[in-house]
Each structure stands twice: as C-alpha cells, then as structure tokens.
mmCIF file of C-alpha atoms in Angstrom:
data_model
loop_
_atom_site.group_PDB
_atom_site.id
_atom_site.type_symbol
_atom_site.label_atom_id
_atom_site.label_comp_id
_atom_site.label_asym_id
_atom_site.label_seq_id
_atom_site.Cartn_x
_atom_site.Cartn_y
_atom_site.Cartn_z
ATOM 1 C CA UNK A 1 2.080 -22.342 14.288
ATOM 2 C CA UNK A 2 -1.465 -21.210 12.179
ATOM 3 C CA UNK A 3 -3.695 -18.155 13.999
ATOM 4 C CA UNK A 4 -7.217 -18.824 14.490
ATOM 5 C CA UNK A 5 -9.481 -17.945 11.753
ATOM 6 C CA UNK A 6 -11.388 -15.250 13.513
ATOM 7 C CA UNK A 7 -8.101 -14.348 14.926
ATOM 8 C CA UNK A 8 -6.726 -13.709 11.345
ATOM 9 C CA UNK A 9 -9.775 -11.201 10.886
ATOM 10 C CA UNK A 10 -9.133 -9.226 13.668
ATOM 11 C CA UNK A 11 -5.840 -9.184 13.163
ATOM 12 C CA UNK A 12 -6.476 -8.049 9.514
ATOM 13 C CA UNK A 13 -9.194 -4.884 10.987
ATOM 14 C CA UNK A 14 -6.157 -4.178 12.955
ATOM 15 C CA UNK A 15 -4.412 -3.184 9.783
ATOM 16 C CA UNK A 16 -7.252 -1.737 8.424
ATOM 17 C CA UNK A 17 -7.706 -4.424 6.069
ATOM 18 C CA UNK A 18 -11.419 -5.430 4.873
ATOM 19 C CA UNK A 19 -10.734 -8.985 5.131
ATOM 20 C CA UNK A 20 -12.524 -11.668 3.192
ATOM 21 C CA UNK A 21 -12.486 -14.970 0.640
ATOM 22 C CA UNK A 22 -9.728 -13.581 -1.648
ATOM 23 C CA UNK A 23 -7.306 -12.684 1.365
ATOM 24 C CA UNK A 24 -7.890 -16.060 3.194
ATOM 25 C CA UNK A 25 -6.964 -18.329 -0.331
ATOM 26 C CA UNK A 26 -3.261 -15.768 0.009
ATOM 27 C CA UNK A 27 -3.035 -16.629 3.573
ATOM 28 C CA UNK A 28 -4.048 -20.772 3.067
ATOM 29 C CA UNK A 29 -1.381 -20.403 0.130
ATOM 30 C CA UNK A 30 1.333 -19.290 2.376
ATOM 31 C CA UNK A 31 0.818 -21.663 4.849
ATOM 32 C CA UNK A 32 0.699 -24.312 2.260
ATOM 33 C CA UNK A 33 3.907 -23.364 0.922
ATOM 34 C CA UNK A 34 5.469 -23.315 4.413
ATOM 35 C CA UNK A 35 4.110 -26.971 5.302
ATOM 36 C CA UNK A 36 6.043 -28.387 2.224
ATOM 37 C CA UNK A 37 8.907 -26.502 3.269
ATOM 38 C CA UNK A 38 11.805 -26.607 6.255
ATOM 39 C CA UNK A 39 11.010 -22.663 7.964
ATOM 40 C CA UNK A 40 15.264 -22.317 7.544
ATOM 41 C CA UNK A 41 14.571 -22.781 3.381
ATOM 42 C CA UNK A 42 11.784 -20.439 2.769
ATOM 43 C CA UNK A 43 13.764 -18.153 0.485
ATOM 44 C CA UNK A 44 11.810 -14.556 -0.434
ATOM 45 C CA UNK A 45 12.745 -15.207 -4.359
ATOM 46 C CA UNK A 46 11.057 -18.237 -4.359
ATOM 47 C CA UNK A 47 8.296 -17.781 -2.281
ATOM 48 C CA UNK A 48 7.309 -14.388 -4.277
ATOM 49 C CA UNK A 49 7.884 -16.444 -7.641
ATOM 50 C CA UNK A 50 5.612 -19.494 -6.071
ATOM 51 C CA UNK A 51 2.424 -16.840 -5.118
ATOM 52 C CA UNK A 52 3.110 -15.371 -8.693
ATOM 53 C CA UNK A 53 2.157 -18.681 -10.076
ATOM 54 C CA UNK A 54 -0.484 -19.745 -8.018
ATOM 55 C CA UNK A 55 -2.007 -16.421 -8.559
ATOM 56 C CA UNK A 56 -1.038 -16.036 -12.071
ATOM 57 C CA UNK A 57 -4.329 -15.779 -13.212
ATOM 58 C CA UNK A 58 -6.153 -13.008 -11.120
ATOM 59 C CA UNK A 59 -2.994 -11.085 -11.829
ATOM 60 C CA UNK A 60 -0.002 -12.653 -9.868
ATOM 61 C CA UNK A 61 1.957 -10.483 -7.468
ATOM 62 C CA UNK A 62 0.486 -7.453 -8.229
ATOM 63 C CA UNK A 63 -3.148 -8.784 -7.044
ATOM 64 C CA UNK A 64 -1.429 -9.728 -4.031
ATOM 65 C CA UNK A 65 -0.141 -6.199 -3.291
ATOM 66 C CA UNK A 66 -4.103 -5.162 -3.801
ATOM 67 C CA UNK A 67 -4.684 -7.370 -0.888
ATOM 68 C CA UNK A 68 -1.686 -6.748 1.551
ATOM 69 C CA UNK A 69 -0.694 -3.249 0.979
ATOM 70 C CA UNK A 70 1.477 -4.014 3.326
ATOM 71 C CA UNK A 71 3.463 -6.578 1.232
ATOM 72 C CA UNK A 72 1.881 -9.724 0.303
ATOM 73 C CA UNK A 73 4.906 -11.592 2.213
ATOM 74 C CA UNK A 74 4.923 -9.731 5.167
ATOM 75 C CA UNK A 75 2.474 -8.428 5.963
ATOM 76 C CA UNK A 76 0.023 -11.816 4.580
ATOM 77 C CA UNK A 77 2.914 -14.081 6.881
ATOM 78 C CA UNK A 78 1.978 -11.922 9.835
ATOM 79 C CA UNK A 79 -0.959 -12.799 9.467
ATOM 80 C CA UNK A 80 -0.864 -16.280 8.961
ATOM 81 C CA UNK A 81 1.309 -16.609 11.786
ATOM 82 C CA UNK A 82 4.201 -17.090 9.814
ATOM 83 C CA UNK A 83 7.627 -15.587 9.879
ATOM 84 C CA UNK A 84 8.683 -14.135 6.581
ATOM 85 C CA UNK A 85 11.715 -14.492 5.322
ATOM 86 C CA UNK A 86 14.555 -12.419 5.453
ATOM 87 C CA UNK A 87 13.597 -9.297 3.124
ATOM 88 C CA UNK A 88 10.345 -9.505 3.098
ATOM 89 C CA UNK A 89 10.662 -6.532 5.633
ATOM 90 C CA UNK A 90 7.210 -4.033 5.563
ATOM 91 C CA UNK A 91 9.146 -0.791 5.273
ATOM 92 C CA UNK A 92 5.374 0.788 6.072
ATOM 93 C CA UNK A 93 4.253 -0.689 8.977
ATOM 94 C CA UNK A 94 2.917 1.005 12.248
ATOM 95 C CA UNK A 95 3.193 4.146 10.165
ATOM 96 C CA UNK A 96 -0.049 6.467 9.807
ATOM 97 C CA UNK A 97 1.382 7.115 6.056
#
C-alpha cells in the first residue's frame, strides 16, 4: 500500500523533515523498486546498491542520508508506506536527540 501524497507530507512533517521534490523522488524510487520485486525478495544490500546507482549523480546514499537523517531505507520506506527490509532499523527513531 502506497501512502497518499498529502499523508506523506504530514508524516514527513511529524518526523521533522522539510519534505520537498527530492524527498518525493526518493520515495517514488523506493515504491518503484518494491513494485518490481516480491516483498520477500527485497534485501537491504540490493536496495542500498539500487539507491546508490539511481542517485549517483546527486551523491548516492550520502545524499539520501541528508534527505532522510533517520536512514534512507528505514525512514524512506516508512514514508513510502513500505515495510523496510530486515536490517534497515532506524535506531534513532523516536529519540529526542
């Protein structure tokens, strides 16, 4: 299930993100990746590599961490309405730091 765009904006605001077009592009990339793979076949390393390749020109995964300080996979998947693959735990989520 995808999250409606307006709801994504609200979720992002709740997480302290100034959600812009770059964030939307990353969320769409995650949703497209999921659409091409069985959920049980989504592995963290492969997804990480796919994101690195797709956003290489902008700085790859380092760029995505600037957009999603909670982790481009963990936080990005949460905002995209997707279940993050095993190992993509956002240890900082919910902390005040």
